[in-house]
Amino acid sequence: MMNRETESDLPEALLLEAAQWHLRCEDPRDDAMDWDAFSDWLGADPRHRRALDQMTLTADTIDEHRATLIEDEEEVAPPAPGARRFWRWGGLAIAASLAAVVAVPQLMGPTPEVYATDAQARRVALADGSSVMLAPHSRLTVEGRSQDNMSLEGGALFNIRHDPSRTLTISAGDVSVSDIGTRFDVQQQDSAVRVAVAEGRVRVSSQAMAQSVGLAAGDGLTFDGAVGTATVAPVKVQEIGSWQNGRLTYDNASLALVAADLSRYAGVKVEVPAALRFRRFSGTLIVDDGEKALRDLVELMDLRLGRDAGAWRIEQR
């Protein structure tokens, strides 16, 4: 969430960088913007997103109050096509200084919108025509004037409309996913996060990762926050988001991860002992009947089910 103090805690040099990126985003020339470099910069430090938001809102506010801020409006050059008048008013350094000290109500942003599900998935429609299919037992918080800051607990399939002037950022666990416009799935469970891209590209970053990772269609990333590692592997595009159709498909997934998914998507909870948590599973489970899916899982893995105080427990044969 953006800082609500009357004075920004962001360095002016960082705000100057944000001003430069903001200007490039609004440049109408096709070759003016390096989107890969922009995604790298945005994901490198959580403060970068805050600085960009603050710069954008400062530009909006100055544009809105132009007549008040400039005594002789006739002396101001008309804006270039496709560019904000704000940048005609004093350059990037002045823009950064203003963003660092100007306190305006608009910087507080709109009230966050929170969506939560129980046993049923829910489609969330965004103002720009994008949509999010929120998985069962999940929670999505949407913030920002352009609905471009989100945090996810659980799972969701994102279908984001392409808009070169903004980048959506989703926080899930210790991971941030930055997107310009694409379709991708995010699953978060405790310290584990999975991202699978069906269309377009995304960039995944975390303070635990040495550098951000770019993913294209057909790429999947699994982040293990417990040890701070990320693994990238191919995924079947047709299987991305298949949980909507009652199927869970895995390729070398840990048993602990599969058990967590069965809890969310099939409503069946099962305990996995420490000795089995990292056993690997590949295959497809049909989750219309949660207990049947669980029995199929243990049979395929040559394990067995036990009961402990009324709860399921996976055990060695």
PDB file of N, CA and C in Angstrom, residues 113-170:
ATOM      1  N   GLU A 113      -9.978  -3.130  -2.493  1.00  0.00           N
ATOM      2  CA  GLU A 113     -11.101  -4.037  -2.652  1.00  0.00           C
ATOM      3  C   GLU A 113     -10.632  -5.446  -2.320  1.00  0.00           C
ATOM      4  N   VAL A 114     -11.393  -6.148  -1.487  1.00  0.00           N
ATOM      5  CA  VAL A 114     -11.005  -7.481  -1.045  1.00  0.00           C
ATOM      6  C   VAL A 114     -12.052  -8.486  -1.501  1.00  0.00           C
ATOM      7  N   TYR A 115     -11.588  -9.553  -2.148  1.00  0.00           N
ATOM      8  CA  TYR A 115     -12.467 -10.624  -2.614  1.00  0.00           C
ATOM      9  C   TYR A 115     -12.003 -11.927  -1.958  1.00  0.00           C
ATOM     10  N   ALA A 116     -12.951 -12.708  -1.465  1.00  0.00           N
ATOM     11  CA  ALA A 116     -12.622 -13.968  -0.806  1.00  0.00           C
ATOM     12  C   ALA A 116     -13.614 -15.042  -1.245  1.00  0.00           C
ATOM     13  N   THR A 117     -13.152 -16.272  -1.298  1.00  0.00           N
ATOM     14  CA  THR A 117     -13.999 -17.392  -1.695  1.00  0.00           C
ATOM     15  C   THR A 117     -14.003 -18.460  -0.610  1.00  0.00           C
ATOM     16  N   ASP A 118     -15.064 -19.260  -0.625  1.00  0.00           N
ATOM     17  CA  ASP A 118     -15.092 -20.433   0.248  1.00  0.00           C
ATOM     18  C   ASP A 118     -14.881 -21.667  -0.617  1.00  0.00           C
ATOM     19  N   ALA A 119     -15.903 -22.513  -0.780  1.00  0.00           N
ATOM     20  CA  ALA A 119     -15.732 -23.742  -1.557  1.00  0.00           C
ATOM     21  C   ALA A 119     -15.900 -23.531  -3.058  1.00  0.00           C
ATOM     22  N   GLN A 120     -16.373 -22.348  -3.469  1.00  0.00           N
ATOM     23  CA  GLN A 120     -16.630 -22.091  -4.876  1.00  0.00           C
ATOM     24  C   GLN A 120     -15.693 -21.012  -5.422  1.00  0.00           C
ATOM     25  N   ALA A 121     -15.282 -21.194  -6.669  1.00  0.00           N
ATOM     26  CA  ALA A 121     -14.460 -20.174  -7.335  1.00  0.00           C
ATOM     27  C   ALA A 121     -15.319 -18.946  -7.633  1.00  0.00           C
ATOM     28  N   ARG A 122     -14.662 -17.824  -7.911  1.00  0.00           N
ATOM     29  CA  ARG A 122     -15.388 -16.577  -8.187  1.00  0.00           C
ATOM     30  C   ARG A 122     -14.635 -15.771  -9.237  1.00  0.00           C
ATOM     31  N   ARG A 123     -15.375 -15.260 -10.200  1.00  0.00           N
ATOM     32  CA  ARG A 123     -14.777 -14.416 -11.225  1.00  0.00           C
ATOM     33  C   ARG A 123     -14.809 -12.963 -10.759  1.00  0.00           C
ATOM     34  N   VAL A 124     -13.650 -12.299 -10.811  1.00  0.00           N
ATOM     35  CA  VAL A 124     -13.527 -10.895 -10.430  1.00  0.00           C
ATOM     36  C   VAL A 124     -13.261 -10.090 -11.697  1.00  0.00           C
ATOM     37  N   ALA A 125     -14.166  -9.167 -12.020  1.00  0.00           N
ATOM     38  CA  ALA A 125     -14.015  -8.324 -13.214  1.00  0.00           C
ATOM     39  C   ALA A 125     -13.349  -7.017 -12.821  1.00  0.00           C
ATOM     40  N   LEU A 126     -12.307  -6.634 -13.559  1.00  0.00           N
ATOM     41  CA  LEU A 126     -11.614  -5.381 -13.315  1.00  0.00           C
ATOM     42  C   LEU A 126     -12.119  -4.302 -14.266  1.00  0.00           C
ATOM     43  N   ALA A 127     -11.866  -3.060 -13.904  1.00  0.00           N
ATOM     44  CA  ALA A 127     -12.453  -1.938 -14.638  1.00  0.00           C
ATOM     45  C   ALA A 127     -11.979  -1.855 -16.082  1.00  0.00           C
ATOM     46  N   ASP A 128     -10.765  -2.326 -16.377  1.00  0.00           N
ATOM     47  CA  ASP A 128     -10.224  -2.191 -17.728  1.00  0.00           C
ATOM     48  C   ASP A 128     -10.593  -3.348 -18.648  1.00  0.00           C
ATOM     49  N   GLY A 129     -11.455  -4.249 -18.179  1.00  0.00           N
ATOM     50  CA  GLY A 129     -11.844  -5.397 -18.983  1.00  0.00           C
ATOM     51  C   GLY A 129     -11.066  -6.651 -18.666  1.00  0.00           C
ATOM     52  N   SER A 130     -10.037  -6.555 -17.831  1.00  0.00           N
ATOM     53  CA  SER A 130      -9.307  -7.734 -17.375  1.00  0.00           C
ATOM     54  C   SER A 130     -10.174  -8.512 -16.385  1.00  0.00           C
ATOM     55  N   SER A 131      -9.777  -9.741 -16.100  1.00  0.00           N
ATOM     56  CA  SER A 131     -10.537 -10.536 -15.146  1.00  0.00           C
ATOM     57  C   SER A 131      -9.616 -11.480 -14.393  1.00  0.00           C
ATOM     58  N   VAL A 132     -10.075 -11.892 -13.223  1.00  0.00           N
ATOM     59  CA  VAL A 132      -9.355 -12.847 -12.388  1.00  0.00           C
ATOM     60  C   VAL A 132     -10.350 -13.922 -11.956  1.00  0.00           C
ATOM     61  N   MET A 133     -10.023 -15.192 -12.201  1.00  0.00           N
ATOM     62  CA  MET A 133     -10.823 -16.290 -11.672  1.00  0.00           C
ATOM     63  C   MET A 133     -10.170 -16.716 -10.360  1.00  0.00           C
ATOM     64  N   LEU A 134     -10.823 -16.362  -9.261  1.00  0.00           N
ATOM     65  CA  LEU A 134     -10.272 -16.622  -7.936  1.00  0.00           C
ATOM     66  C   LEU A 134     -10.652 -18.030  -7.499  1.00  0.00           C
ATOM     67  N   ALA A 135      -9.657 -18.826  -7.154  1.00  0.00           N
ATOM     68  CA  ALA A 135      -9.863 -20.231  -6.815  1.00  0.00           C
ATOM     69  C   ALA A 135     -10.595 -20.367  -5.472  1.00  0.00           C
ATOM     70  N   PRO A 136     -11.125 -21.556  -5.190  1.00  0.00           N
ATOM     71  CA  PRO A 136     -11.751 -21.784  -3.876  1.00  0.00           C
ATOM     72  C   PRO A 136     -10.765 -21.541  -2.739  1.00  0.00           C
ATOM     73  N   HIS A 137     -11.301 -21.107  -1.612  1.00  0.00           N
ATOM     74  CA  HIS A 137     -10.517 -20.885  -0.395  1.00  0.00           C
ATOM     75  C   HIS A 137      -9.320 -19.971  -0.660  1.00  0.00           C
ATOM     76  N   SER A 138      -9.591 -18.861  -1.343  1.00  0.00           N
ATOM     77  CA  SER A 138      -8.538 -17.915  -1.702  1.00  0.00           C
ATOM     78  C   SER A 138      -8.993 -16.498  -1.382  1.00  0.00           C
ATOM     79  N   ARG A 139      -8.035 -15.583  -1.405  1.00  0.00           N
ATOM     80  CA  ARG A 139      -8.316 -14.184  -1.070  1.00  0.00           C
ATOM     81  C   ARG A 139      -7.473 -13.282  -1.963  1.00  0.00           C
ATOM     82  N   LEU A 140      -8.121 -12.289  -2.570  1.00  0.00           N
ATOM     83  CA  LEU A 140      -7.452 -11.354  -3.469  1.00  0.00           C
ATOM     84  C   LEU A 140      -7.736  -9.932  -3.008  1.00  0.00           C
ATOM     85  N   THR A 141      -6.675  -9.131  -2.839  1.00  0.00           N
ATOM     86  CA  THR A 141      -6.809  -7.717  -2.498  1.00  0.00           C
ATOM     87  C   THR A 141      -6.346  -6.897  -3.693  1.00  0.00           C
ATOM     88  N   VAL A 142      -7.186  -5.955  -4.128  1.00  0.00           N
ATOM     89  CA  VAL A 142      -6.904  -5.131  -5.309  1.00  0.00           C
ATOM     90  C   VAL A 142      -6.752  -3.685  -4.855  1.00  0.00           C
ATOM     91  N   GLU A 143      -5.635  -3.055  -5.195  1.00  0.00           N
ATOM     92  CA  GLU A 143      -5.361  -1.676  -4.814  1.00  0.00           C
ATOM     93  C   GLU A 143      -4.884  -0.886  -6.022  1.00  0.00           C
ATOM     94  N   GLY A 144      -4.764   0.425  -5.834  1.00  0.00           N
ATOM     95  CA  GLY A 144      -4.241   1.298  -6.878  1.00  0.00           C
ATOM     96  C   GLY A 144      -5.343   1.908  -7.713  1.00  0.00           C
ATOM     97  N   ARG A 145      -5.087   3.119  -8.203  1.00  0.00           N
ATOM     98  CA  ARG A 145      -6.093   3.825  -9.006  1.00  0.00           C
ATOM     99  C   ARG A 145      -6.378   3.098 -10.307  1.00  0.00           C
ATOM    100  N   SER A 146      -5.405   2.321 -10.802  1.00  0.00           N
ATOM    101  CA  SER A 146      -5.607   1.538 -12.015  1.00  0.00           C
ATOM    102  C   SER A 146      -5.788   0.061 -11.708  1.00  0.00           C
ATOM    103  N   GLN A 147      -6.059  -0.256 -10.453  1.00  0.00           N
ATOM    104  CA  GLN A 147      -6.226  -1.643 -10.007  1.00  0.00           C
ATOM    105  C   GLN A 147      -5.022  -2.486 -10.415  1.00  0.00           C
ATOM    106  N   ASP A 148      -3.830  -1.930 -10.242  1.00  0.00           N
ATOM    107  CA  ASP A 148      -2.630  -2.598 -10.721  1.00  0.00           C
ATOM    108  C   ASP A 148      -1.716  -3.095  -9.608  1.00  0.00           C
ATOM    109  N   ASN A 149      -2.174  -3.049  -8.369  1.00  0.00           N
ATOM    110  CA  ASN A 149      -1.454  -3.632  -7.245  1.00  0.00           C
ATOM    111  C   ASN A 149      -2.354  -4.662  -6.582  1.00  0.00           C
ATOM    112  N   MET A 150      -1.932  -5.907  -6.578  1.00  0.00           N
ATOM    113  CA  MET A 150      -2.764  -6.969  -6.005  1.00  0.00           C
ATOM    114  C   MET A 150      -1.935  -7.836  -5.072  1.00  0.00           C
ATOM    115  N   SER A 151      -2.608  -8.446  -4.118  1.00  0.00           N
ATOM    116  CA  SER A 151      -1.972  -9.470  -3.286  1.00  0.00           C
ATOM    117  C   SER A 151      -2.891 -10.672  -3.246  1.00  0.00           C
ATOM    118  N   LEU A 152      -2.300 -11.851  -3.348  1.00  0.00           N
ATOM    119  CA  LEU A 152      -3.066 -13.092  -3.459  1.00  0.00           C
ATOM    120  C   LEU A 152      -2.670 -14.065  -2.362  1.00  0.00           C
ATOM    121  N   GLU A 153      -3.681 -14.649  -1.743  1.00  0.00           N
ATOM    122  CA  GLU A 153      -3.491 -15.790  -0.852  1.00  0.00           C
ATOM    123  C   GLU A 153      -4.333 -16.916  -1.428  1.00  0.00           C
ATOM    124  N   GLY A 154      -3.691 -18.000  -1.841  1.00  0.00           N
ATOM    125  CA  GLY A 154      -4.429 -19.098  -2.472  1.00  0.00           C
ATOM    126  C   GLY A 154      -4.091 -19.191  -3.943  1.00  0.00           C
ATOM    127  N   GLY A 155      -5.110 -19.319  -4.787  1.00  0.00           N
ATOM    128  CA  GLY A 155      -4.866 -19.497  -6.217  1.00  0.00           C
ATOM    129  C   GLY A 155      -5.756 -18.617  -7.064  1.00  0.00           C
ATOM    130  N   ALA A 156      -5.317 -18.327  -8.292  1.00  0.00           N
ATOM    131  CA  ALA A 156      -6.121 -17.521  -9.216  1.00  0.00           C
ATOM    132  C   ALA A 156      -5.555 -17.649 -10.621  1.00  0.00           C
ATOM    133  N   LEU A 157      -6.452 -17.541 -11.599  1.00  0.00           N
ATOM    134  CA  LEU A 157      -6.076 -17.482 -13.011  1.00  0.00           C
ATOM    135  C   LEU A 157      -6.319 -16.056 -13.478  1.00  0.00           C
ATOM    136  N   PHE A 158      -5.268 -15.386 -13.960  1.00  0.00           N
ATOM    137  CA  PHE A 158      -5.339 -13.976 -14.353  1.00  0.00           C
ATOM    138  C   PHE A 158      -5.417 -13.869 -15.878  1.00  0.00           C
ATOM    139  N   ASN A 159      -6.353 -13.069 -16.338  1.00  0.00           N
ATOM    140  CA  ASN A 159      -6.489 -12.774 -17.767  1.00  0.00           C
ATOM    141  C   ASN A 159      -6.445 -11.255 -17.898  1.00  0.00           C
ATOM    142  N   ILE A 160      -5.267 -10.715 -18.195  1.00  0.00           N
ATOM    143  CA  ILE A 160      -5.019  -9.278 -18.097  1.00  0.00           C
ATOM    144  C   ILE A 160      -4.947  -8.649 -19.483  1.00  0.00           C
ATOM    145  N   ARG A 161      -5.725  -7.603 -19.683  1.00  0.00           N
ATOM    146  CA  ARG A 161      -5.728  -6.880 -20.957  1.00  0.00           C
ATOM    147  C   ARG A 161      -4.416  -6.138 -21.139  1.00  0.00           C
ATOM    148  N   HIS A 162      -3.881  -6.190 -22.351  1.00  0.00           N
ATOM    149  CA  HIS A 162      -2.611  -5.524 -22.638  1.00  0.00           C
ATOM    150  C   HIS A 162      -2.779  -4.012 -22.602  1.00  0.00           C
ATOM    151  N   ASP A 163      -1.967  -3.358 -21.768  1.00  0.00           N
ATOM    152  CA  ASP A 163      -1.967  -1.899 -21.664  1.00  0.00           C
ATOM    153  C   ASP A 163      -0.519  -1.467 -21.421  1.00  0.00           C
ATOM    154  N   PRO A 164       0.179  -1.018 -22.461  1.00  0.00           N
ATOM    155  CA  PRO A 164       1.600  -0.680 -22.316  1.00  0.00           C
ATOM    156  C   PRO A 164       1.879   0.416 -21.304  1.00  0.00           C
ATOM    157  N   SER A 165       0.880   1.189 -20.920  1.00  0.00           N
ATOM    158  CA  SER A 165       1.116   2.305 -20.015  1.00  0.00           C
ATOM    159  C   SER A 165       1.131   1.891 -18.548  1.00  0.00           C
ATOM    160  N   ARG A 166       0.821   0.647 -18.243  1.00  0.00           N
ATOM    161  CA  ARG A 166       0.848   0.229 -16.847  1.00  0.00           C
ATOM    162  C   ARG A 166       1.289  -1.227 -16.754  1.00  0.00           C
ATOM    163  N   THR A 167       1.814  -1.578 -15.601  1.00  0.00           N
ATOM    164  CA  THR A 167       2.227  -2.940 -15.326  1.00  0.00           C
ATOM    165  C   THR A 167       1.553  -3.416 -14.051  1.00  0.00           C
ATOM    166  N   LEU A 168       0.848  -4.511 -14.149  1.00  0.00           N
ATOM    167  CA  LEU A 168       0.202  -5.113 -12.992  1.00  0.00           C
ATOM    168  C   LEU A 168       1.246  -5.824 -12.137  1.00  0.00           C
ATOM    169  N   THR A 169       1.173  -5.663 -10.827  1.00  0.00           N
ATOM    170  CA  THR A 169       2.064  -6.367  -9.914  1.00  0.00           C
ATOM    171  C   THR A 169       1.238  -7.138  -8.898  1.00  0.00           C
ATOM    172  N   ILE A 170       1.530  -8.427  -8.777  1.00  0.00           N
ATOM    173  CA  ILE A 170       0.812  -9.306  -7.856  1.00  0.00           C
ATOM    174  C   ILE A 170       1.797  -9.837  -6.832  1.00  0.00           C
TER     175      ILE A 170
END
